[in-house]
Coordinates of C-alpha atoms in Angstrom, one line a residue:
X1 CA 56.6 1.7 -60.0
X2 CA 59.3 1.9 -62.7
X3 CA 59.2 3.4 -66.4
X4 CA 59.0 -0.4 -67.4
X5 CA 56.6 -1.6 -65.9
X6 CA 54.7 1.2 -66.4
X7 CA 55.1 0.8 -69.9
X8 CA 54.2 -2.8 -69.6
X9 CA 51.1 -1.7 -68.0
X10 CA 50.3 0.7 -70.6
X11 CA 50.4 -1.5 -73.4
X12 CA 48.2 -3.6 -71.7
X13 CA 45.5 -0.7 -70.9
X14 CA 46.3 0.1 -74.6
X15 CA 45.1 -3.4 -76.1
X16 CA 41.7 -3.8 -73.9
X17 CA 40.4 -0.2 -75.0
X18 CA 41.9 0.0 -78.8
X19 CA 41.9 4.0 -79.1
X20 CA 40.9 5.2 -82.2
X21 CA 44.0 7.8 -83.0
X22 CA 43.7 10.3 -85.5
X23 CA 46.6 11.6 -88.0
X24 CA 47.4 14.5 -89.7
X25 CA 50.6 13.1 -91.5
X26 CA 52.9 12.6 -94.1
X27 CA 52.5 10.8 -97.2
X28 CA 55.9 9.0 -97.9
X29 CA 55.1 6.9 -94.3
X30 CA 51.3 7.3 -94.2
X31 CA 51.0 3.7 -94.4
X32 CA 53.9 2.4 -92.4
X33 CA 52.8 4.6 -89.7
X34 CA 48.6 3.1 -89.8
X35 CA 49.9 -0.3 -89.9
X36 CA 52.4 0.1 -86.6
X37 CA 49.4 1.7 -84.4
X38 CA 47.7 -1.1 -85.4
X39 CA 50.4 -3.7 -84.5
X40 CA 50.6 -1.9 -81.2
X41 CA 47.1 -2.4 -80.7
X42 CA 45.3 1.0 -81.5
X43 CA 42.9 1.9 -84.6
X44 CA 44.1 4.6 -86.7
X45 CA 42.5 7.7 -89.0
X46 CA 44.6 9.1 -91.1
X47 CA 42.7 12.1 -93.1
X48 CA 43.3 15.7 -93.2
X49 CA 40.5 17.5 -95.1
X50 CA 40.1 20.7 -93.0
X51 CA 36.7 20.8 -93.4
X52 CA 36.1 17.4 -91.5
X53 CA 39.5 17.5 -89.1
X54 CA 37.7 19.0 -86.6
X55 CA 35.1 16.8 -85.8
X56 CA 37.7 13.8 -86.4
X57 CA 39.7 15.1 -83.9
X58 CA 37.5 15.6 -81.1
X59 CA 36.1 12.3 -81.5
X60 CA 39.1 10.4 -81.2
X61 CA 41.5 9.3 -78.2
X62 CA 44.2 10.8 -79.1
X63 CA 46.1 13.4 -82.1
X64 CA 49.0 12.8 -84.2
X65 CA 49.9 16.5 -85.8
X66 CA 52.9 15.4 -88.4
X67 CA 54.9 17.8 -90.4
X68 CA 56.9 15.6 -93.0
X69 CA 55.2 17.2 -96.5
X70 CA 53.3 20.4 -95.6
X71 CA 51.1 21.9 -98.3
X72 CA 49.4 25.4 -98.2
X73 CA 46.5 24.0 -96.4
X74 CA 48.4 21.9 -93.6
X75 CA 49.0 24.1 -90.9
X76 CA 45.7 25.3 -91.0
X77 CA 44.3 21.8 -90.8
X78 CA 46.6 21.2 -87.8
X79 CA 45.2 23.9 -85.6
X80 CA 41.5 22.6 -86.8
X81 CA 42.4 19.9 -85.0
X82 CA 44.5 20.6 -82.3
X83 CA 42.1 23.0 -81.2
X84 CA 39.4 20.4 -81.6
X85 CA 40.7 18.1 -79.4
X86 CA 41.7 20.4 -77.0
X87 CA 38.1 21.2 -76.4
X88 CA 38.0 17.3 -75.5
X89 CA 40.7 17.3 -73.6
X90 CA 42.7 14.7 -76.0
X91 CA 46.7 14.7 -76.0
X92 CA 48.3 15.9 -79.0
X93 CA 51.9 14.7 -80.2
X94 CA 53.7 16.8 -82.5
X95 CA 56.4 15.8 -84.9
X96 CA 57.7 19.1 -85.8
X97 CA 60.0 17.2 -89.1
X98 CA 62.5 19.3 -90.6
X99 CA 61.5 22.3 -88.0
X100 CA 64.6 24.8 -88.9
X101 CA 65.1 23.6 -92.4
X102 CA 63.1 26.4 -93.8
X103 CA 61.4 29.9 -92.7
X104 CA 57.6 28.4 -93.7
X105 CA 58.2 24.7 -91.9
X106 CA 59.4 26.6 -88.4
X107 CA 57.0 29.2 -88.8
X108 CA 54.5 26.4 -89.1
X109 CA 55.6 24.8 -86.1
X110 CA 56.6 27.2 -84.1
X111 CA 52.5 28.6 -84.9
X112 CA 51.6 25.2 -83.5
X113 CA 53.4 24.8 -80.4
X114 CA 52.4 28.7 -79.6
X115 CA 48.8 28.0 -80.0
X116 CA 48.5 24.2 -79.2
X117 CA 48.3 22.5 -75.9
X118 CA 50.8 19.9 -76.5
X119 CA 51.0 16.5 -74.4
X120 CA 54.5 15.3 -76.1
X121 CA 56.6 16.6 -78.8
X122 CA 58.9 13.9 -80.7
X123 CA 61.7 15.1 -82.6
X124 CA 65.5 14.7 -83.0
X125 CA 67.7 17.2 -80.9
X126 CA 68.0 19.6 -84.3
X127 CA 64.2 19.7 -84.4
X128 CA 64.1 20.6 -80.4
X129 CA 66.6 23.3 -80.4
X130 CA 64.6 24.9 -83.6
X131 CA 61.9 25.2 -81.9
X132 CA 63.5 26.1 -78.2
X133 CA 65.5 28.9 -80.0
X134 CA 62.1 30.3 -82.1
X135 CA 64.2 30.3 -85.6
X136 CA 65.2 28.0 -88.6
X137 CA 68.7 27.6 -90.0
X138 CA 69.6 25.2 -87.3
X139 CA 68.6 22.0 -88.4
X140 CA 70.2 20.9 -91.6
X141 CA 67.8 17.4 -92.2
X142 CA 65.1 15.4 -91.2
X143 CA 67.2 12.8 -91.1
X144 CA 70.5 14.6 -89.7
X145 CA 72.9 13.2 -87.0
X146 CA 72.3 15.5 -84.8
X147 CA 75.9 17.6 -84.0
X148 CA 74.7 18.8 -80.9
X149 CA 75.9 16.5 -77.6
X150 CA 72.5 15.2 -75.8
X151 CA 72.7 15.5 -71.8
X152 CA 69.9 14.9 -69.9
X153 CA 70.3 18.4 -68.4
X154 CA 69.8 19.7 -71.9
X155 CA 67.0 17.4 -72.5
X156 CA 65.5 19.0 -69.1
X157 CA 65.8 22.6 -70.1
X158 CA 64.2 21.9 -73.2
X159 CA 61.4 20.6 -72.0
X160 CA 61.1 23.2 -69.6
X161 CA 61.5 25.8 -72.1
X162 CA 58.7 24.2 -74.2
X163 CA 56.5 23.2 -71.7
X164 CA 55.4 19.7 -72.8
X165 CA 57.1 16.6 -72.6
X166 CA 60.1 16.2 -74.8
X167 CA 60.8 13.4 -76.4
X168 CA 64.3 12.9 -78.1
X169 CA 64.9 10.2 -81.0
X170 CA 68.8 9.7 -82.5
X171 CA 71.8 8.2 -81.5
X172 CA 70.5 8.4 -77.8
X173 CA 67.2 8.5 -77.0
X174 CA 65.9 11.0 -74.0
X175 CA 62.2 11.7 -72.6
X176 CA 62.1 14.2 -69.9
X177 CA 58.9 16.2 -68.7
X178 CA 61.0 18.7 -66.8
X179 CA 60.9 16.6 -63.6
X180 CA 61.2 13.0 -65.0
X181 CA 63.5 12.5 -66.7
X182 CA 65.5 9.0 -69.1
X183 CA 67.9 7.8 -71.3
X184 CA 67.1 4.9 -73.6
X185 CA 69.1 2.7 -74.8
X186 CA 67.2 0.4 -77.3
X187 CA 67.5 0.1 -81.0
X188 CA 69.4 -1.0 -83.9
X189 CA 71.4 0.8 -86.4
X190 CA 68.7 -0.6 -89.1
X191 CA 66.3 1.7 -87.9
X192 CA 68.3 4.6 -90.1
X193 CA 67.9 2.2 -93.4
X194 CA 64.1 2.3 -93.4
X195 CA 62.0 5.7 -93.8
X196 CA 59.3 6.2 -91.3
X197 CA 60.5 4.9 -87.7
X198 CA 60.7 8.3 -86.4
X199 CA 57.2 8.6 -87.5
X200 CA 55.9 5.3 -86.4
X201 CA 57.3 6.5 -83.2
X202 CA 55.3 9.6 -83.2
X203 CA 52.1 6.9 -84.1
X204 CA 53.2 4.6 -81.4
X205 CA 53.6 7.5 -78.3
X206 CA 50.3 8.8 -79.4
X207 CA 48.9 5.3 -79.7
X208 CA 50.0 5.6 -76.0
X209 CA 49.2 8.9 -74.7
X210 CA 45.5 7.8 -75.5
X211 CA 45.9 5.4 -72.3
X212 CA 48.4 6.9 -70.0
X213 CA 50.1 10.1 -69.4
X214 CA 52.7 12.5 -71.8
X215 CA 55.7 10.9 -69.8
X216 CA 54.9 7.2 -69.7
X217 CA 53.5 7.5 -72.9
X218 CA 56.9 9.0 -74.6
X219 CA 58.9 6.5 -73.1
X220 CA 56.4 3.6 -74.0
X221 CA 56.4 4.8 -77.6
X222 CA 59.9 4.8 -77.7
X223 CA 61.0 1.6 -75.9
X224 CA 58.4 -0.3 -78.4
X225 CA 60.3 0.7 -81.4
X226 CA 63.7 0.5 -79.9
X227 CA 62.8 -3.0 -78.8
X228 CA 60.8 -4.1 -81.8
X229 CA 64.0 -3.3 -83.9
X230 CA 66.4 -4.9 -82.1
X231 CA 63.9 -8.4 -82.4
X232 CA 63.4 -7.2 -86.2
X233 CA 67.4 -6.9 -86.8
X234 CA 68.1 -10.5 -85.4
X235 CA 65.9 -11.7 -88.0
X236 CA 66.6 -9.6 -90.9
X237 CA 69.0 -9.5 -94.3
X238 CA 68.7 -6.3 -95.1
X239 CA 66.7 -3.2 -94.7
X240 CA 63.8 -5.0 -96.5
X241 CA 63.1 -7.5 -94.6
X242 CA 64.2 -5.8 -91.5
X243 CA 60.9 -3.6 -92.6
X244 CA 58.8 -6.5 -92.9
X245 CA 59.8 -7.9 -89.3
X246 CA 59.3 -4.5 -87.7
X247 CA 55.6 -4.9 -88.0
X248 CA 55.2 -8.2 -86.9
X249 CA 57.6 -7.5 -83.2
X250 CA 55.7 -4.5 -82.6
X251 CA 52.4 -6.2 -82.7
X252 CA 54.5 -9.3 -80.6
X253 CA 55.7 -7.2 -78.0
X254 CA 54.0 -8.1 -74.5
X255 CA 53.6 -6.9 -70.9
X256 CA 56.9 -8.4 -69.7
X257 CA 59.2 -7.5 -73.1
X258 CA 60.2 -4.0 -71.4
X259 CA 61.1 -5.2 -68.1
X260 CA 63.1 -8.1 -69.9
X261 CA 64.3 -6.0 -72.6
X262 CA 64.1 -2.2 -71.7
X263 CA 67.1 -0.1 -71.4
X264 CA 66.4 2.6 -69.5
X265 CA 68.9 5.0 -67.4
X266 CA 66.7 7.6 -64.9
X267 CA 67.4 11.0 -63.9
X268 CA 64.4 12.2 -61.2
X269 CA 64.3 14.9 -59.5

């Protein structure tokens, strides 16, 4: 079976058991990123009291742990959690944002990846080599183009070097899990004009993880948003609307959209 039709089958699996998939996440896309789990078919939590993570956590199907506006009480929160639901066995996805923009935010999630049993971590190739080197002053944005050339061979040592399944989101897409390993080729150039769709795809891959495994679920995640923006571009103005359609194709996306649709390039070992 290919990556598409196991994403196909995924989002099937996904919509006949509705996860319930718990976030620890930032506020400026809080919303955006409840309302695309839900298009996709999951049910979301979003709270991050620490005194009440915990048991949140371990009760759900799956963990979003995202790093967009820390406060004092964030990281702490996060490992709550994490540790919660890896008690339960339930995947975590990590969004390490801005890791290597400052000493505290790559402390933080370099603390998370050392003490967390990770399923996927979704970040853009500054983010990744942050946290592959151990060190900030590498990544000068959340929202940088990324000056560092993506090859899949890259993309494989990283994931090797973390131990977890990578997943890569910029000008290029790339999963890899250290043995399987893909280049994406979906989206839009819209998809930079609306905060949130890195985070939304952090939602989405977790939304995913809850029903298949780190690889298919990265790769699902992905495809969904890459293919839900090129159907939102077509019918958009402008960034606004193109927001407003976003919604509505991920929640339209069906079994047969990724094999129709899906741009994939594969690199097995």
């Amino acid at each position: 079976m290919n990556v598409l039709q196991e994403a196909g089958e995924a989002l099937q699996r996904l919509r006949q058991k509705r996860p319930l998939v718990h976030h620890i996440t930032n506020v400026v896309t809080i919303n955006d990123c409840a309302n695309a789990t839900l298009a996709i078919g999951a049910s979301p939590t979003m709270t991050w009291a620490p005194a009440e993570v915990g048991e949140l956590a371990g009760a759900a199907s799956s963990l979003v742990l995202n790093m967009g506006t820390l406060q004092p009480w964030t990281i702490d929160a996060m490992e709550r959690a994490g540790k919660a639901a890896a008690e339960k066995d339930v995947p975590i996805v990590l969004d390490p944002v801005g890791a290597g923009g400052t000493t505290y935010r790559t402390q933080g999630a370099l603390q998370l990846a050392a003490r967390l049993p990770l399923a996927v971590i979704r970040g853009n190739m500054s983010e990744m080599m942050c946290l592959a080197a151990g060190r900030s002053g590498i990544n000068p944005g959340v929202d940088s183009h990324d000056r560092e050339v993506m090859t899949i061979e890259k993309v494989r040592h990283l994931a090797r070097l973390l131990k977890t399944t990578v997943a890569i989101t910029g000008p290029v897409d790339a999963v890899s899990d250290g043995r399987r390993s893909v280049l994406l080729g979906n989206g839009t150039p819209l998809l930079t004009y609306v905060t949130g769709t890195g985070c939304m795809t952090t939602s989405l891959i977790a939304s995913f993880a809850a029903v298949s495994g780190p690889f298919t679920a990265a790769v699902s995640g992905i495809l969904s948003m890459g293919i839900a923006g090129e159907t939102a571009a077509r019918l958009s103005q402008g960034p606004g609307t193109f927001h407003l359609h976003l919604i509505d194709a991920l929640y339209q996306l069906q079994t047969e959209t990724y094999l129709t649709c899906g741009k994939v390039l594969n690199y097995d070992e």
